[in-house]
Coordinates of N, CA, C and O in Angstrom, one line a residue:
X44 N 236.9 11.9 -60.1 CA 236.9 10.5 -59.7 C 238.2 10.2 -59.1 O 239.3 10.3 -59.8
X45 N 238.2 9.8 -57.8 CA 239.5 9.5 -57.2 C 240.1 8.2 -57.7 O 239.4 7.3 -58.1
X46 N 241.4 8.2 -57.8 CA 242.1 7.0 -58.3 C 243.0 6.5 -57.1 O 243.4 7.2 -56.3
X47 N 243.1 5.2 -57.2 CA 243.9 4.5 -56.2 C 245.4 4.8 -56.6 O 245.8 4.6 -57.7
X48 N 246.1 5.2 -55.6 CA 247.6 5.5 -55.8 C 248.3 4.1 -55.9 O 248.3 3.3 -54.9
X49 N 248.9 3.8 -57.1 CA 249.6 2.5 -57.2 C 250.8 2.3 -56.3 O 251.2 1.2 -56.1
X50 N 251.4 3.4 -55.8 CA 252.5 3.3 -55.0 C 252.2 2.6 -53.6 O 253.0 2.0 -53.0
X51 N 250.9 2.8 -53.2 CA 250.5 2.1 -52.0 C 250.6 0.6 -52.1 O 251.0 -0.1 -51.2
X52 N 250.3 0.1 -53.3 CA 250.4 -1.4 -53.4 C 251.9 -1.8 -53.5 O 252.1 -3.0 -53.2
X53 N 252.7 -0.9 -53.8 CA 254.2 -1.3 -53.8 C 254.7 -1.5 -52.4 O 255.5 -2.4 -52.2
X54 N 254.1 -0.8 -51.5 CA 254.5 -0.9 -50.1 C 253.5 -1.6 -49.3 O 252.6 -1.0 -48.8
X55 N 253.5 -2.9 -49.3 CA 252.6 -3.8 -48.7 C 252.9 -3.9 -47.2 O 252.3 -4.7 -46.5
X56 N 253.9 -3.2 -46.7 CA 254.2 -3.3 -45.3 C 253.2 -2.6 -44.4 O 253.1 -2.9 -43.2
X57 N 252.3 -1.7 -45.0 CA 251.3 -1.0 -44.2 C 249.9 -1.4 -44.8 O 249.3 -0.7 -45.6
X58 N 249.4 -2.6 -44.4 CA 248.2 -3.0 -45.0 C 247.0 -2.2 -44.6 O 246.0 -2.1 -45.3
X59 N 247.1 -1.5 -43.4 CA 246.0 -0.7 -43.0 C 245.8 0.5 -43.9 O 244.7 0.9 -44.2
X60 N 246.9 1.1 -44.4 CA 246.9 2.2 -45.3 C 246.3 1.8 -46.6 O 245.4 2.5 -47.2
X61 N 246.6 0.6 -47.1 CA 246.1 0.1 -48.4 C 244.6 -0.1 -48.2 O 243.8 0.2 -49.1
X62 N 244.2 -0.7 -47.1 CA 242.8 -1.0 -46.8 C 242.0 0.4 -46.8 O 240.9 0.5 -47.3
X63 N 242.5 1.4 -46.1 CA 241.9 2.7 -46.0 C 241.8 3.3 -47.4 O 240.7 3.9 -47.7
X64 N 242.8 3.2 -48.2 CA 242.8 3.7 -49.6 C 241.7 3.1 -50.4 O 241.0 3.7 -51.1
X65 N 241.7 1.8 -50.3 CA 240.7 1.0 -51.1 C 239.3 1.3 -50.6 O 238.3 1.5 -51.4
X66 N 239.1 1.4 -49.3 CA 237.8 1.7 -48.7 C 237.4 3.1 -49.1 O 236.2 3.3 -49.4
X67 N 238.3 4.1 -49.1 CA 238.0 5.4 -49.5 C 237.5 5.4 -51.0 O 236.5 6.1 -51.4
X68 N 238.3 4.7 -51.8 CA 237.9 4.6 -53.2 C 236.6 4.0 -53.4 O 235.7 4.5 -54.2
X69 N 236.3 2.9 -52.7 CA 235.0 2.2 -52.9 C 233.9 3.1 -52.3 O 232.8 3.1 -52.9
X70 N 234.1 3.8 -51.3 CA 233.1 4.7 -50.7 C 232.8 5.8 -51.7 O 231.6 6.1 -52.0
X71 N 233.8 6.4 -52.3 CA 233.6 7.4 -53.3 C 232.8 6.8 -54.5 O 231.9 7.5 -55.0
X72 N 233.2 5.6 -55.0 CA 232.5 5.0 -56.1 C 231.0 4.7 -55.7 O 230.1 4.9 -56.5
X73 N 230.8 4.3 -54.5 CA 229.4 4.1 -54.0 C 228.6 5.3 -54.0 O 227.4 5.3 -54.4
X74 N 229.2 6.4 -53.5 CA 228.5 7.7 -53.5 C 228.1 8.2 -54.9 O 227.1 8.6 -55.2
X75 N 229.1 8.0 -55.8 CA 228.9 8.4 -57.2 C 227.8 7.5 -57.8 O 226.9 8.0 -58.5
X76 N 227.8 6.2 -57.6 CA 226.8 5.3 -58.1 C 225.4 5.7 -57.6 O 224.4 5.7 -58.3
X77 N 225.4 6.1 -56.3 CA 224.1 6.5 -55.7 C 223.5 7.7 -56.3 O 222.4 7.8 -56.6
X78 N 224.4 8.7 -56.5 CA 224.0 9.9 -57.2 C 223.5 9.6 -58.6 O 222.5 10.2 -59.1
X79 N 224.2 8.8 -59.3 CA 223.8 8.4 -60.7 C 222.5 7.7 -60.7 O 221.6 7.9 -61.5
X80 N 222.3 6.8 -59.7 CA 221.0 6.1 -59.6 C 219.9 7.1 -59.3 O 218.8 7.0 -60.0
X81 N 220.1 8.1 -58.4 CA 219.0 9.0 -58.1 C 218.7 9.9 -59.3 O 217.6 10.2 -59.6
X82 N 219.8 10.3 -60.0 CA 219.6 11.1 -61.2 C 218.8 10.3 -62.3 O 217.9 10.9 -62.9
X83 N 219.2 9.1 -62.5 CA 218.5 8.3 -63.5 C 217.0 8.1 -63.1 O 216.1 8.2 -63.9
X84 N 216.8 7.8 -61.8 CA 215.4 7.6 -61.3 C 214.6 8.9 -61.5 O 213.5 8.8 -62.0
X85 N 215.2 10.0 -61.2 CA 214.5 11.3 -61.3 C 214.2 11.6 -62.8 O 213.1 12.1 -63.2
X86 N 215.1 11.3 -63.7 CA 214.9 11.5 -65.1 C 213.8 10.5 -65.6 O 213.0 10.9 -66.5
X87 N 213.8 9.3 -65.1 CA 212.7 8.4 -65.5 C 211.4 8.9 -65.1 O 210.4 8.9 -65.8
X88 N 211.3 9.3 -63.8 CA 210.0 9.9 -63.3 C 209.6 11.1 -64.1 O 208.4 11.2 -64.5
X89 N 210.5 12.0 -64.4 CA 210.2 13.2 -65.2 C 209.7 12.8 -66.6 O 208.7 13.3 -67.1
X90 N 210.3 11.8 -67.2 CA 209.9 11.3 -68.5 C 208.5 10.7 -68.5 O 207.7 11.0 -69.4
X91 N 208.2 10.0 -67.4 CA 206.9 9.4 -67.3 C 205.8 10.5 -67.2 O 204.8 10.5 -67.8
X92 N 206.1 11.5 -66.3 CA 205.2 12.6 -66.2 C 205.0 13.4 -67.5 O 203.9 13.7 -67.9
X93 N 206.1 13.6 -68.2 CA 206.0 14.3 -69.5 C 205.1 13.4 -70.5 O 204.3 14.0 -71.2
X94 N 205.4 12.1 -70.5 CA 204.6 11.3 -71.4 C 203.1 11.3 -71.0 O 202.2 11.4 -71.9
X95 N 202.8 11.2 -69.7 CA 201.4 11.3 -69.3 C 200.8 12.6 -69.7 O 199.7 12.7 -70.2
X96 N 201.5 13.7 -69.5 CA 201.1 15.0 -69.9 C 200.8 15.1 -71.4 O 199.8 15.6 -71.8
X97 N 201.7 14.6 -72.2 CA 201.5 14.6 -73.7 C 200.3 13.8 -74.1 O 199.6 14.2 -75.0
X98 N 200.1 12.6 -73.4 CA 199.0 11.8 -73.7 C 197.7 12.5 -73.4 O 196.7 12.5 -74.1
X99 N 197.7 13.2 -72.2 CA 196.5 14.0 -71.8 C 196.2 15.1 -72.8 O 195.1 15.3 -73.1
X100 N 197.3 15.8 -73.2 CA 197.1 16.9 -74.2 C 196.6 16.3 -75.5 O 195.7 16.9 -76.1
X101 N 197.1 15.2 -75.9 CA 196.6 14.6 -77.2 C 195.2 14.2 -77.1 O 194.4 14.4 -78.0
X102 N 194.8 13.6 -76.0 CA 193.4 13.2 -75.8 C 192.5 14.5 -75.8 O 191.4 14.5 -76.4
X103 N 192.9 15.5 -75.1 CA 192.1 16.7 -75.0 C 192.0 17.4 -76.4 O 190.9 17.8 -76.7
X104 N 193.1 17.4 -77.1 CA 193.1 18.1 -78.4 C 192.2 17.2 -79.3 O 191.4 17.8 -80.1
X105 N 192.3 15.9 -79.2 CA 191.4 15.0 -80.1 C 190.0 15.3 -79.7 O 189.1 15.3 -80.6
X106 N 189.7 15.4 -78.4 CA 188.3 15.6 -78.0 C 187.8 16.9 -78.5 O 186.7 17.0 -79.1
X107 N 188.6 18.0 -78.4 CA 188.2 19.3 -78.9 C 188.0 19.3 -80.4 O 187.1 19.8 -80.9
X108 N 188.9 18.6 -81.1 CA 188.8 18.5 -82.6 C 187.5 17.7 -82.9 O 186.8 18.1 -83.9
X109 N 187.2 16.6 -82.2 CA 186.0 15.9 -82.5 C 184.7 16.7 -82.2 O 183.8 16.7 -83.0
X110 N 184.8 17.5 -81.1 CA 183.7 18.4 -80.8 C 183.5 19.4 -81.9 O 182.3 19.7 -82.3
X111 N 184.6 20.0 -82.3 CA 184.5 21.0 -83.4 C 184.0 20.4 -84.7 O 183.1 21.0 -85.4
X112 N 184.4 19.2 -85.0 CA 184.0 18.5 -86.2 C 182.5 18.2 -86.1 O 181.8 18.4 -87.1
X113 N 182.0 17.7 -84.9 CA 180.6 17.5 -84.8 C 179.8 18.7 -84.9 O 178.7 18.7 -85.5
X114 N 180.3 19.8 -84.3 CA 179.6 21.1 -84.4 C 179.5 21.6 -85.9 O 178.5 22.1 -86.4
X115 N 180.6 21.4 -86.6 CA 180.7 21.8 -88.0 C 179.7 20.9 -88.8 O 179.0 21.5 -89.7
X116 N 179.7 19.7 -88.5 CA 178.7 18.8 -89.2 C 177.3 19.2 -89.0 O 176.5 19.2 -89.9
X117 N 177.0 19.5 -87.7 CA 175.6 20.0 -87.4 C 175.3 21.3 -88.1 O 174.2 21.4 -88.7
X118 N 176.2 22.2 -88.2 CA 176.0 23.5 -88.9 C 175.8 23.2 -90.4 O 174.8 23.8 -91.0
X119 N 176.6 22.3 -91.0 CA 176.4 22.0 -92.4 C 175.0 21.4 -92.7 O 174.4 21.7 -93.6
X120 N 174.6 20.5 -91.8 CA 173.3 19.8 -91.9 C 172.2 20.9 -91.8 O 171.2 20.9 -92.6
X121 N 172.3 21.8 -90.8 CA 171.3 22.8 -90.7 C 171.2 23.7 -91.9 O 170.2 24.1 -92.4
X122 N 172.4 24.1 -92.4 CA 172.4 25.0 -93.6 C 171.8 24.3 -94.8 O 171.1 24.9 -95.6
X123 N 172.1 23.0 -94.9 CA 171.5 22.2 -96.0 C 170.0 22.2 -95.9 O 169.3 22.3 -96.9
X124 N 169.5 21.9 -94.7 CA 168.0 21.9 -94.5 C 167.4 23.3 -94.8 O 166.4 23.4 -95.4
X125 N 168.1 24.3 -94.4 CA 167.6 25.7 -94.6 C 167.6 26.0 -96.1 O 166.7 26.6 -96.6
X126 N 168.7 25.6 -96.8 CA 168.7 25.8 -98.3 C 167.6 25.0 -99.0 O 167.0 25.6 -99.9
X127 N 167.4 23.8 -98.5 CA 166.3 23.0 -99.1 C 164.9 23.7 -98.8 O 164.1 23.8 -99.8
X128 N 164.7 24.2 -97.6 CA 163.5 24.9 -97.3 C 163.3 26.2 -98.1 O 162.3 26.4 -98.7
X129 N 164.4 26.9 -98.2 CA 164.4 28.1 -99.0 C 164.1 27.8 -100.5 O 163.3 28.5 -101.1
X130 N 164.7 26.8 -101.0 CA 164.4 26.4 -102.4 C 163.0 26.0 -102.6 O 162.3 26.4 -103.6
X131 N 162.4 25.2 -101.7 CA 161.0 24.9 -101.8 C 160.1 26.1 -101.7 O 159.1 26.2 -102.4
X132 N 160.4 27.0 -100.8 CA 159.6 28.2 -100.6 C 159.7 29.1 -101.9 O 158.7 29.7 -102.3
X133 N 160.9 29.1 -102.5 CA 161.1 29.9 -103.8 C 160.2 29.3 -104.9 O 159.6 30.0 -105.6
X134 N 160.2 28.0 -104.9 CA 159.4 27.3 -106.0 C 157.9 27.6 -105.7 O 157.1 27.9 -106.6
X135 N 157.5 27.5 -104.4 CA 156.1 27.8 -104.1 C 155.8 29.3 -104.4 O 154.7 29.5 -105.0
X136 N 156.7 30.2 -104.1 CA 156.5 31.6 -104.5 C 156.4 31.8 -106.0 O 155.5 32.5 -106.4
X137 N 157.2 31.1 -106.7 CA 157.2 31.2 -108.2 C 155.8 30.7 -108.7 O 155.2 31.3 -109.6
X138 N 155.4 29.5 -108.1 CA 154.1 29.0 -108.5 C 152.9 30.0 -108.2 O 152.0 30.2 -109.0
X139 N 153.0 30.6 -107.0 CA 152.0 31.6 -106.6 C 152.0 32.8 -107.6 O 150.9 33.3 -107.9
X140 N 153.2 33.2 -107.9 CA 153.3 34.4 -108.9 C 152.7 34.0 -110.2 O 151.9 34.8 -110.8
X141 N 152.9 32.8 -110.6 CA 152.3 32.3 -111.9 C 150.8 32.3 -111.8 O 150.1 32.7 -112.7
X142 N 150.4 31.7 -110.7 CA 148.9 31.7 -110.4 C 148.3 33.1 -110.4 O 147.2 33.3 -110.9
X143 N 149.0 34.0 -109.7 CA 148.5 35.4 -109.6 C 148.4 36.0 -111.0 O 147.4 36.7 -111.4
X144 N 149.5 35.8 -111.8 CA 149.4 36.4 -113.2 C 148.3 35.8 -114.0 O 147.6 36.5 -114.7
X145 N 148.1 34.4 -113.8 CA 147.0 33.8 -114.6 C 145.7 34.3 -114.1 O 144.8 34.6 -115.0
X146 N 145.5 34.5 -112.8 CA 144.3 35.0 -112.3 C 144.1 36.5 -112.7 O 142.9 36.9 -113.1
X147 N 145.1 37.3 -112.7 CA 145.0 38.7 -113.2 C 144.6 38.7 -114.7 O 143.8 39.5 -115.1
X148 N 145.2 37.8 -115.5 CA 144.9 37.8 -116.9 C 143.4 37.3 -117.1 O 142.7 37.9 -117.9
X149 N 143.0 36.3 -116.3 CA 141.6 35.9 -116.4 C 140.7 37.0 -115.9 O 139.6 37.2 -116.5
X150 N 141.1 37.7 -114.9 CA 140.3 38.8 -114.4 C 140.2 39.9 -115.4 O 139.0 40.4 -115.7
X151 N 141.3 40.2 -116.1 CA 141.3 41.2 -117.1 C 140.4 40.8 -118.3 O 139.6 41.6 -118.8
X152 N 140.5 39.5 -118.6 CA 139.6 39.0 -119.8 C 138.1 39.0 -119.4 O 137.3 39.5 -120.2
X153 N 137.8 38.7 -118.1 CA 136.4 38.7 -117.7 C 135.9 40.1 -117.6 O 134.8 40.4 -118.0
X154 N 136.8 41.0 -117.1 CA 136.4 42.5 -117.1 C 136.1 43.0 -118.5 O 135.2 43.8 -118.7
X155 N 136.9 42.6 -119.4 CA 136.8 43.0 -120.8 C 135.5 42.5 -121.4 O 134.8 43.2 -122.1
X156 N 135.1 41.2 -121.1 CA 133.9 40.6 -121.6 C 132.7 41.3 -120.9 O 131.7 41.5 -121.6
X157 N 132.8 41.7 -119.7 CA 131.7 42.4 -119.0 C 131.5 43.8 -119.6 O 130.4 44.3 -119.7
X158 N 132.6 44.4 -120.0 CA 132.5 45.8 -120.5 C 132.1 45.8 -122.0 O 131.6 46.8 -122.5
X159 N 132.1 44.7 -122.6 CA 131.7 44.6 -124.1 C 130.3 44.3 -124.1 O 129.3 44.0 -123.9

């Protein structure tokens, strides 16, 4: 950062030189301010893009998570229905086995009565 030479102010006999020095200083300050403004603007724009990207990622991840959760819920419901169906079928099979045993015993008893 350029500094104004204080000796120039001591010699006020050359006002053009003082004016040039001040003008040079202000021009340099203006250029520095413009660079800082552009840098700040670019950082703000980059921050906004990063925030939008993060929000997009969060929405996508949330959607994926919800989809997986829904799929998992569907699988659990299907497994529950299958378990219920298998349980009912097992009970029916057990009842059929009992009926078959009863009929076999009845058949054996009837065969024994016929043979006697």
